[in-house]
PDB file of C-alpha atoms in Angstrom:
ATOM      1  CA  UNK A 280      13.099 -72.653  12.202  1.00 62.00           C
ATOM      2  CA  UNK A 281      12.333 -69.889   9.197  1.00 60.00           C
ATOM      3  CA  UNK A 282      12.695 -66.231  10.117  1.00 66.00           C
ATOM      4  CA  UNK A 283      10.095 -63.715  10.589  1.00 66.00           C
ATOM      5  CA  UNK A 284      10.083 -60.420  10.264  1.00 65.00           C
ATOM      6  CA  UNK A 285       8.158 -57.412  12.070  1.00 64.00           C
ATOM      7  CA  UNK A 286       7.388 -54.197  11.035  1.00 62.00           C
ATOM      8  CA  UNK A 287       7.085 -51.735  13.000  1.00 62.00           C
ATOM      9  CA  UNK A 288       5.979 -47.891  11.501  1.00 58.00           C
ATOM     10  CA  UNK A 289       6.904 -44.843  13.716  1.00 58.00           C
ATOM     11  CA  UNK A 290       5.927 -41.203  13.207  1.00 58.00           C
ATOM     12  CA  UNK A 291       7.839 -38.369  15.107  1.00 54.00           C
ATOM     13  CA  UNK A 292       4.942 -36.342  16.100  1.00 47.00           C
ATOM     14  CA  UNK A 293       5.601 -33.424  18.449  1.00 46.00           C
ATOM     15  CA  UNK A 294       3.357 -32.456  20.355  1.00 35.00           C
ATOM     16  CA  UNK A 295       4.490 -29.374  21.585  1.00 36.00           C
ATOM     17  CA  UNK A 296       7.083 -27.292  19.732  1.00 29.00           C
ATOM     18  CA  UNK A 297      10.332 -29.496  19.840  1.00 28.00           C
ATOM     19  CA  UNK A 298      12.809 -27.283  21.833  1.00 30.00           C
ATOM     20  CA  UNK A 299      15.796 -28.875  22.693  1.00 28.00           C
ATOM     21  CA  UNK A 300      17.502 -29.724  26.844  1.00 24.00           C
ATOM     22  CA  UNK A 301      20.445 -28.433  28.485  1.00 25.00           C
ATOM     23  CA  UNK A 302      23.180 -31.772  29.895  1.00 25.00           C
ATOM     24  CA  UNK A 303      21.278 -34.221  30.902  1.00 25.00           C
ATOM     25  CA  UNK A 304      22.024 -33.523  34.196  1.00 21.00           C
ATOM     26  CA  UNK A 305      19.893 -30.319  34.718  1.00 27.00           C
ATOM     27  CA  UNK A 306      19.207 -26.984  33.190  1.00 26.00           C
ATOM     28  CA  UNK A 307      21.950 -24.177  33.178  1.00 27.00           C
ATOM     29  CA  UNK A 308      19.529 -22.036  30.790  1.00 26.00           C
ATOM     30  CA  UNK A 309      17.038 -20.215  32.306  1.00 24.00           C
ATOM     31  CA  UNK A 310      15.033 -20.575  28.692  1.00 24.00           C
ATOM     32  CA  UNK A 311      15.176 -24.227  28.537  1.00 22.00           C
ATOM     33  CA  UNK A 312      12.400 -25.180  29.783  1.00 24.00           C
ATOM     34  CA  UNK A 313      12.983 -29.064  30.451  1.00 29.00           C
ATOM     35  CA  UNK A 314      15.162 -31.251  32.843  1.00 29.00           C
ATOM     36  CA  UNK A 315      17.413 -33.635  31.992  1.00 38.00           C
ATOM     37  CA  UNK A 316      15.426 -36.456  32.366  1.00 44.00           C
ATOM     38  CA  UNK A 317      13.116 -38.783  29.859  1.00 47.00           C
ATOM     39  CA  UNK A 318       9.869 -37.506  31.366  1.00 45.00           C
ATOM     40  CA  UNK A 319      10.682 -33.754  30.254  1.00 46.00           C
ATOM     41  CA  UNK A 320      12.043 -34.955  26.950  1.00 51.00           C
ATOM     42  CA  UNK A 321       9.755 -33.248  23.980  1.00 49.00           C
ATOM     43  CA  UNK A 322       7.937 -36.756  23.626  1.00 48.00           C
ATOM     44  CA  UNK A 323       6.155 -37.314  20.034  1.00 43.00           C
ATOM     45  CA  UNK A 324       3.319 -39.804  20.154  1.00 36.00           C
ATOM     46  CA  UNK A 325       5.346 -42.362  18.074  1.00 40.00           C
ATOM     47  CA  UNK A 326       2.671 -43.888  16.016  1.00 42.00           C
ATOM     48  CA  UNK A 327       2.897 -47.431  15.807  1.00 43.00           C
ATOM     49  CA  UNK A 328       1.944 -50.025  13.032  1.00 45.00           C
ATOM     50  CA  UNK A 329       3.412 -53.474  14.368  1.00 48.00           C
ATOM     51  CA  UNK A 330       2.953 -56.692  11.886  1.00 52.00           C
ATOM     52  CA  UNK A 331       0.137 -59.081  13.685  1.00 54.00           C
ATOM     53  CA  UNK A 332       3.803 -61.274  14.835  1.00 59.00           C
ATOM     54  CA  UNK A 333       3.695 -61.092  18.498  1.00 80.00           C
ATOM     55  CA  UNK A 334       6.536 -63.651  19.323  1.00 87.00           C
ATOM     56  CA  UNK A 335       9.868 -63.405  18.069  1.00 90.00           C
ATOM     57  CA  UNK A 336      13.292 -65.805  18.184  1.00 91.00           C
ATOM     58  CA  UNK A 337      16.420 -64.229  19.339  1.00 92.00           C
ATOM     59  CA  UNK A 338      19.066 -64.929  16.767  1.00 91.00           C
ATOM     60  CA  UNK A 339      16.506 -65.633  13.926  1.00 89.00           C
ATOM     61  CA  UNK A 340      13.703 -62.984  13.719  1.00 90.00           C
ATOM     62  CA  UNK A 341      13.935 -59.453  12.459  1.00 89.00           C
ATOM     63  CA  UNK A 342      12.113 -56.242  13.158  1.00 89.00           C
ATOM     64  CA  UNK A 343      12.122 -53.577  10.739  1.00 86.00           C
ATOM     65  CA  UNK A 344      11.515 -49.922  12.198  1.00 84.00           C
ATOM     66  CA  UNK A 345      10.405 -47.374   9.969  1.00 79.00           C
ATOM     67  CA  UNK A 346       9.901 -43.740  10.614  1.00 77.00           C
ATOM     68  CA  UNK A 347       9.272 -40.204   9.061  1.00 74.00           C
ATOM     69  CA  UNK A 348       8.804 -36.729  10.603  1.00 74.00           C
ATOM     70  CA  UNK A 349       5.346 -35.282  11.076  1.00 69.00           C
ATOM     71  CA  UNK A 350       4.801 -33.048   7.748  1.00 72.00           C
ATOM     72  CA  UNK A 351       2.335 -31.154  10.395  1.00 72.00           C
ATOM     73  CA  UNK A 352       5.353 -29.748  12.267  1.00 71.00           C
ATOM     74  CA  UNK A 353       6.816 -26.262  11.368  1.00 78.00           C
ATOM     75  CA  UNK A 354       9.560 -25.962   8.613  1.00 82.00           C
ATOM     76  CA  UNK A 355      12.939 -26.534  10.334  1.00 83.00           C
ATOM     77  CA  UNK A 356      12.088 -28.241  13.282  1.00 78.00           C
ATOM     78  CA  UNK A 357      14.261 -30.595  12.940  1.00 83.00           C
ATOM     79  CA  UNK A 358      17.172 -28.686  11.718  1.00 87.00           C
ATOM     80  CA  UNK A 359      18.751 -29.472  14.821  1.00 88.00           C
ATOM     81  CA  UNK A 360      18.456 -33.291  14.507  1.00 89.00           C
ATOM     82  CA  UNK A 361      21.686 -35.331  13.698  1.00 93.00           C
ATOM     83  CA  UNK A 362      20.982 -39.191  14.512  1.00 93.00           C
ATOM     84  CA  UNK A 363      18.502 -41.320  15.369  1.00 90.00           C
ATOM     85  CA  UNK A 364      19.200 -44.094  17.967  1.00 92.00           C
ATOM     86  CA  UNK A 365      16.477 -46.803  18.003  1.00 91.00           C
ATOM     87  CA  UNK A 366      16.448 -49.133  21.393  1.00 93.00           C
ATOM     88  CA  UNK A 367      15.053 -52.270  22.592  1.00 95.00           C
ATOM     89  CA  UNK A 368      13.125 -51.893  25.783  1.00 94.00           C
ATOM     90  CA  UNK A 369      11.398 -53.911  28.530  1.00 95.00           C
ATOM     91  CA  UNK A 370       7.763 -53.575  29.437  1.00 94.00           C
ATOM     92  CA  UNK A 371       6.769 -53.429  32.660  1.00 94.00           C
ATOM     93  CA  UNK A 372       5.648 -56.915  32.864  1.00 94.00           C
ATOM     94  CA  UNK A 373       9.408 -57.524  32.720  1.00 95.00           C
ATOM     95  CA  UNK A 374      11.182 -55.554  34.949  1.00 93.00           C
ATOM     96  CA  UNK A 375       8.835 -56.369  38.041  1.00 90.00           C
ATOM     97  CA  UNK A 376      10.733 -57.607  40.830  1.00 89.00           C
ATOM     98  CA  UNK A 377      14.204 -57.187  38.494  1.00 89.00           C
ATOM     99  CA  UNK A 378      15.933 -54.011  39.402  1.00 88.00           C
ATOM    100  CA  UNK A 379      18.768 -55.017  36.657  1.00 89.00           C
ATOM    101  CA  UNK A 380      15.820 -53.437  34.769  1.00 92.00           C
ATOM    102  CA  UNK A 381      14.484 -50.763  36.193  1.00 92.00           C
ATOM    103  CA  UNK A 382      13.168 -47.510  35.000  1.00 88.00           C
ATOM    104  CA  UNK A 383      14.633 -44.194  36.412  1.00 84.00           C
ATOM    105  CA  UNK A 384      13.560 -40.920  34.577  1.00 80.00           C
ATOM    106  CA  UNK A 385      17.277 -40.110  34.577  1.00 78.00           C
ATOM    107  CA  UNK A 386      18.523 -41.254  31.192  1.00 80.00           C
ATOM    108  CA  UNK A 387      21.476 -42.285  32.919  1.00 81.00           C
ATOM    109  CA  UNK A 388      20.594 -44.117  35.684  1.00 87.00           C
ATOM    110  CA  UNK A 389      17.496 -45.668  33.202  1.00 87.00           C
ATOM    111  CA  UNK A 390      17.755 -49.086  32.371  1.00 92.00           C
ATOM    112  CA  UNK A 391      14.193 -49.849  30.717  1.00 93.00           C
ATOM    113  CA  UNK A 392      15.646 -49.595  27.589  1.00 93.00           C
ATOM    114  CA  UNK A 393      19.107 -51.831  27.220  1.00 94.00           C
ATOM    115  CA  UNK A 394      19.447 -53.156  24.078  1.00 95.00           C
ATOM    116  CA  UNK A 395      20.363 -50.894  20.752  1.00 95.00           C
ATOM    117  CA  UNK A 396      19.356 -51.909  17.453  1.00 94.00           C
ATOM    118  CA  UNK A 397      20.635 -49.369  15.047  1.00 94.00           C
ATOM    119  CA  UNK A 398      22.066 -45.494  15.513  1.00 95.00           C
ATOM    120  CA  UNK A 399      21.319 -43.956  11.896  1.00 94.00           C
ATOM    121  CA  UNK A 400      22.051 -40.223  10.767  1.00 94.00           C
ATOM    122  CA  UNK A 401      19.108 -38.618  11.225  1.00 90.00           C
ATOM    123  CA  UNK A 402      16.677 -38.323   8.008  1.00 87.00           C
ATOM    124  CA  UNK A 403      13.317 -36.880   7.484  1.00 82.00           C
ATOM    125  CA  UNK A 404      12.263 -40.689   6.744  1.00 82.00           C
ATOM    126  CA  UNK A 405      14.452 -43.653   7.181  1.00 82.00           C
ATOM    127  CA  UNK A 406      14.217 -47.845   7.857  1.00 85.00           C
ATOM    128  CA  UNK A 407      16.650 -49.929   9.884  1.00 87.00           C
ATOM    129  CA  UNK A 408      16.128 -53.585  10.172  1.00 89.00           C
ATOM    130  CA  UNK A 409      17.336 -55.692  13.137  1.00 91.00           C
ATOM    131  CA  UNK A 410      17.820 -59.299  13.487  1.00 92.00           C
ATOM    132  CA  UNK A 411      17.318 -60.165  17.136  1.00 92.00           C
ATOM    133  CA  UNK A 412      20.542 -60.544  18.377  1.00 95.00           C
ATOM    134  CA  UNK A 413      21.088 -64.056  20.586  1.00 93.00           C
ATOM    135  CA  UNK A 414      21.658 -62.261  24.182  1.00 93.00           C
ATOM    136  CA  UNK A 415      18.401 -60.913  24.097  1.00 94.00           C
ATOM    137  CA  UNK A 416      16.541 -62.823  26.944  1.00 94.00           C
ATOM    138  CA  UNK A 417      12.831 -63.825  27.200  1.00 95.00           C
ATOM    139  CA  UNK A 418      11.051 -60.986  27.753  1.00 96.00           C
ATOM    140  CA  UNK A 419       8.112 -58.479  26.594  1.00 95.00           C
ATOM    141  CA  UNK A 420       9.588 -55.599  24.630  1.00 94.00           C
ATOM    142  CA  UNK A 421       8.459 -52.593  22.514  1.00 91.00           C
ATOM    143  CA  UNK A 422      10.565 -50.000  20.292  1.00 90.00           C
ATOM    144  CA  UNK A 423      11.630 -46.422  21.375  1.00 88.00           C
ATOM    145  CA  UNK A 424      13.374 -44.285  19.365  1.00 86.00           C
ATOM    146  CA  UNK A 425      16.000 -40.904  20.669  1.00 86.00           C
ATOM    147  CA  UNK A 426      16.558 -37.823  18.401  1.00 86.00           C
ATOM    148  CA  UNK A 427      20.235 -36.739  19.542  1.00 89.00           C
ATOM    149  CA  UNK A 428      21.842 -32.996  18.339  1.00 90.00           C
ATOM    150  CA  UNK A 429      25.167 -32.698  17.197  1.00 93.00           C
ATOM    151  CA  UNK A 430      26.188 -33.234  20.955  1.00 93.00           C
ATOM    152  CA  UNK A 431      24.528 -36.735  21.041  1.00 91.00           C
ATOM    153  CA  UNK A 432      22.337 -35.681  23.622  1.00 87.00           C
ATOM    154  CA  UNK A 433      18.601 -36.989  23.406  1.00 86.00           C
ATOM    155  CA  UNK A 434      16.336 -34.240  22.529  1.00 81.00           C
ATOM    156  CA  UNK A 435      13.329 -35.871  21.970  1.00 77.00           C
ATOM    157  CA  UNK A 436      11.534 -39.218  21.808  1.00 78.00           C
ATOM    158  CA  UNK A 437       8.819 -41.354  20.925  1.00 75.00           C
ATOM    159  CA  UNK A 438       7.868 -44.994  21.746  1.00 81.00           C
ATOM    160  CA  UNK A 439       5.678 -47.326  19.749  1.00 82.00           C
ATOM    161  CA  UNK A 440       3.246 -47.845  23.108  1.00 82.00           C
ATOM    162  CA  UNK A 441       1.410 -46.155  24.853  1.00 82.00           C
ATOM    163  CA  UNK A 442       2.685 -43.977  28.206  1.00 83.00           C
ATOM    164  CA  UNK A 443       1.825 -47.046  30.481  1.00 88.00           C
ATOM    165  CA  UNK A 444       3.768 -49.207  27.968  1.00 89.00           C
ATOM    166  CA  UNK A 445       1.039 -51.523  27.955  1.00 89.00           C
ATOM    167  CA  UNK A 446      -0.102 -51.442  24.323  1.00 86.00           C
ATOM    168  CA  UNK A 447       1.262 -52.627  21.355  1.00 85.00           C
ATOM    169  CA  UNK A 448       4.232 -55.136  22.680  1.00 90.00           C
ATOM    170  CA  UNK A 449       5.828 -57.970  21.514  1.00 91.00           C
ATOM    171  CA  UNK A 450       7.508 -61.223  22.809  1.00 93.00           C
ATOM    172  CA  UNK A 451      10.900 -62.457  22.485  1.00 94.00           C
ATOM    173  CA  UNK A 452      11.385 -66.068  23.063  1.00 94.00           C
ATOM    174  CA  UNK A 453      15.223 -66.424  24.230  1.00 92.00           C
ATOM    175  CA  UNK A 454      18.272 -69.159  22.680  1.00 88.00           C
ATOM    176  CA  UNK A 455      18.068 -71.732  25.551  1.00 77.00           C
ATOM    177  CA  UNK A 456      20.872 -72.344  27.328  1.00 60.00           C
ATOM    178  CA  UNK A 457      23.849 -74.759  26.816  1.00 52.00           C
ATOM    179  CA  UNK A 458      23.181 -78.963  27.069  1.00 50.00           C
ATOM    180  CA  UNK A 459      25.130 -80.029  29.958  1.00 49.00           C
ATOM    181  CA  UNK A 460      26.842 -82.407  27.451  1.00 54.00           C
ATOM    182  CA  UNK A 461      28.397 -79.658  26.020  1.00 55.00           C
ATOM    183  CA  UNK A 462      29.779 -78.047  29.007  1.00 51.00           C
ATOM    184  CA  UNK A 463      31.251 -81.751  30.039  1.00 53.00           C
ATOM    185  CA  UNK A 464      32.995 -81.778  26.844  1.00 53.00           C
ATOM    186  CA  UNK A 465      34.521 -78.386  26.894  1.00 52.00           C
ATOM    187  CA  UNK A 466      35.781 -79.274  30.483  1.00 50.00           C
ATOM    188  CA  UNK A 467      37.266 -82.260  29.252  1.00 49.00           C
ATOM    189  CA  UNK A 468      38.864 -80.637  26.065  1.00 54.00           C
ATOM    190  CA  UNK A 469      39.961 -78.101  28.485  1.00 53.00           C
ATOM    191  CA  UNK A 470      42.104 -80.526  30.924  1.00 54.00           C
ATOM    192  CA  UNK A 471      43.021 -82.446  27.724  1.00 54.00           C
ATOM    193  CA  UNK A 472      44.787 -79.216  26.279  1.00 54.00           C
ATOM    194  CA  UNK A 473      46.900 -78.729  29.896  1.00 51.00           C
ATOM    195  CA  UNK A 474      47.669 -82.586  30.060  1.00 54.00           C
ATOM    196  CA  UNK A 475      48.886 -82.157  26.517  1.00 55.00           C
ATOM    197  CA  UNK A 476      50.779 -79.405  27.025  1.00 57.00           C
ATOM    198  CA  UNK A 477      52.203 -80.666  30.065  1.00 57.00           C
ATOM    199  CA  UNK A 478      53.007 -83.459  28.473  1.00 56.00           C
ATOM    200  CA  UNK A 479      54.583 -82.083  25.980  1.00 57.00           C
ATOM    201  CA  UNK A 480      56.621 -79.545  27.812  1.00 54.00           C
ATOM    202  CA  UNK A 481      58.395 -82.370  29.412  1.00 54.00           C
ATOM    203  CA  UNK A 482      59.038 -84.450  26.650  1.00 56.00           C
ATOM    204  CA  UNK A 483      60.787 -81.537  24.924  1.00 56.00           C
ATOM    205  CA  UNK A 484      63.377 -80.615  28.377  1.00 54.00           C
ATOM    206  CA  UNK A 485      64.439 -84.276  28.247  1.00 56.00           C
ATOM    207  CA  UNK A 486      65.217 -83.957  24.448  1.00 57.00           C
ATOM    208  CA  UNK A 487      66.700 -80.518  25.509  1.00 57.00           C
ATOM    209  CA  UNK A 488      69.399 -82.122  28.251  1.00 57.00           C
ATOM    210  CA  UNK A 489      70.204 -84.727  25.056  1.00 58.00           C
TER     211      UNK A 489
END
């Protein structure tokens, strides 16, 4: 099967002034004005440009992210950005009924967004490309990306979809699972090796009392 690849352009737009969150667990400063959850997180409308590739092949495939701060936003806004972690999510279609999956606005508890691609220091404009790594299951995905501060705590974020996470997603066709022929063999290799050994074990004690 040949590889594809699929790009994937996002822009860190802020919409508001980025201002970074206390722990993720809750405010302690009076002038932050955000929780510690992904709903308060400063979110840019990550603009999106995905190739027309909607299905991908874990293990074979590639997706190159792209991305570059808004030259709208105020001189220095970022001076407090030191990485830039970019994650593989599920859509909604698949996490219904899969709570392995589910979405909690607590980036701790959240588990929407599993898989990571690449963690980059953070740069006005940068690329990463990922080749779909063979545990990713079957599933509809899109691409979110975290700014963390020197404390690798997410300050901000952007997705390339849309707040339902409905828009602009992509398919990833899983590696199949094992032939049962293959699992018989290991098994049999597998009693083979303690037979052997066994056998072996007992061969040398009688040479031994020689």
């Amino acid at each position: 099967m040949s590889s594809k690849t699929a790009s994937v352009h996002m822009e860190f737009m802020d919409n508001d002034s980025i201002r970074k969150i206390d722990a993720l667990f809750g405010c302690s400063n009076p002038v932050i004005s955000h929780a510690g959850n992904s709903t308060s997180l400063p979110r840019g409308s990550l603009r999106s440009s995905p190739s027309n590739i909607s299905v991908l092949h874990a293990g074979v495939d590639e997706i190159t992210v792209t991305w570059a701060l808004n030259q709208s936003l105020p001189a220095g806004t970022d001076s407090g950005y030191k990485k830039v972690k970019v994650t593989l999510c599920y859509a909604p279609v698949s996490q219904t009924d899969r709570g392995w999956r589910k979405t909690d606005d607590h980036l701790k508890k959240d588990k929407t967004c599993q898989f990571k691609m690449a963690t980059r220091p953070y740069a006005a404009t940068g690329t990463v490309t990922y080749t779909v790594e063979r545990s990713i299951p079957t599933a509809t995905f899109f691409v979110r990306a975290y700014v963390l501060d020197s404390d690798d705590t997410e300050v901000a974020y952007g997705q390339t979809t849309d707040p339902k996470k409905t828009t602009n997603l992509f398919d990833i066709v899983g590696v199949t699972g094992r032939h049962a022929s293959l699992d018989i063999a290991a098994a049999c290799f597998s009693a083979f090796s303690v037979v052997a050994l066994a056998f072996f074990f007992v061969v040398e004690k009688k040479k031994a009392k020689k």
